[in-house]
Amino acid sequence: MPLDLSAIPIVDHHGHSLLRATGSITSATYPGFFTESGDAEMRARHASQTIFFRWAIKALASYFGCAATTEAVVAARGAMPPDALAARMLGDAGIATLLLDHGYQSSDTYSPAELHARVHLRIAPILRLEALAQDLIVRHETFDAMLEAFGAAVAGARATGYVGLKSIIAYRTGLEVQETPRAAAAAAFAAAKAQARRDGTLRLAIKPLNDHLLLLALDIAARDATPVQIHTGFGDDELDLRGANPLHLRPLITNERYARVPFCLLHAGYPYTRELSYLAAVHANVYMDVGLAVPYLAAGIPAMFRQALTLAPTSKILFSTDAYSIPEMFWLAARWGRWGLGVVLDEMIALGALETTEAIEIARDVLGRNAARVYGLPD
Ligand SMILES: [Zn+2]
């Protein structure tokens, strides 16, 4: 019997908002929420064939009290008003606080205030740097004006309620971030601006500019030790996983300039989980997140926690769901995350490495107290 951690409140330090409109979900489109692939054939044919999806259907069927089929689960969720479904599932997930990155699917999903009105948990926003930069490049004519606005927004983030910053640079130009001369960044701005003018929108992926802006944000974050979340490891099919190994970040992590920046490295770095556990074990400013790995790894979640806990101090591991779009993701991540951590802590107790009371304290740290401390959240 794994340790029962169900009563321990979760601080979900990295999650996304829920879709405004979910009325059109069918049993054919539902598996698409359970894959990181944007490929149509993957979503249509293979997303329903993972252990993750198959197990999720069984867990959700027992939650809804319906048959363990996709059709029955989709019918059961669809029979509830979306707001009631969200309030019930997030309530049952035992998530007390959610740090929300609203830079993903922004217009299709609820704003932090709208989400807070629907689900009864504390919500604090995270500022997504690339989304901010794209918006400012569209709005400003010169590099200097854009850079000044970017710096001001990042410097004012705390005062406007943000509790941390986030970068998805791994998706765009990789984690091998380099010092970039201002002139090179300005030239990249001209290219980005041309793209923005042509398309009316922008997906910023020009390495000198992405790198320059991230380093500027880190300089600002260092002033008041604002946590910076950086996507590492697996993600959707836009990502070149080779460039997403968290080891690429060592020059930043060990740079004196950023010594005070808490680097919250996301997704357990999966599959570079041992590498991330190592970084968290030797660098005071590195924290290891487990989101996305929880719930996606499903039956593999205990193995992930085993690797994380092999080197990283328990004070360095942060729980999150990285859930998005539908409330089921929060519920599954909370349920399987507590389960997987409980399995591994139980092994440590059996081994004689931990007392039961100690294991419970560790679970409280990993599931919430570490994040509360890193982000300076009120009790
Ligand atoms: Zn995320």
Short mmCIF file of N, CA and C and ligand atoms in Angstrom, two decimals, residues 14 16 166 322, ligand 1:
data_model
loop_
_atom_site.label_atom_id
_atom_site.label_comp_id
_atom_site.label_asym_id
_atom_site.label_seq_id
_atom_site.Cartn_x
_atom_site.Cartn_y
_atom_site.Cartn_z
N HIS A 14 3.04 25.30 -11.87
CA HIS A 14 3.04 25.51 -13.32
C HIS A 14 1.86 24.80 -13.98
N HIS A 16 -1.75 25.63 -16.83
CA HIS A 16 -2.34 26.53 -17.82
C HIS A 16 -3.84 26.60 -17.61
N LYS A 166 8.54 32.97 -17.07
CA LYS A 166 8.67 31.67 -17.74
C LYS A 166 9.22 31.85 -19.13
N ASP A 322 1.34 21.06 -15.08
CA ASP A 322 1.43 21.53 -16.47
C ASP A 322 0.13 21.21 -17.21
ZN ZN B 1 3.49 24.56 -19.48
#
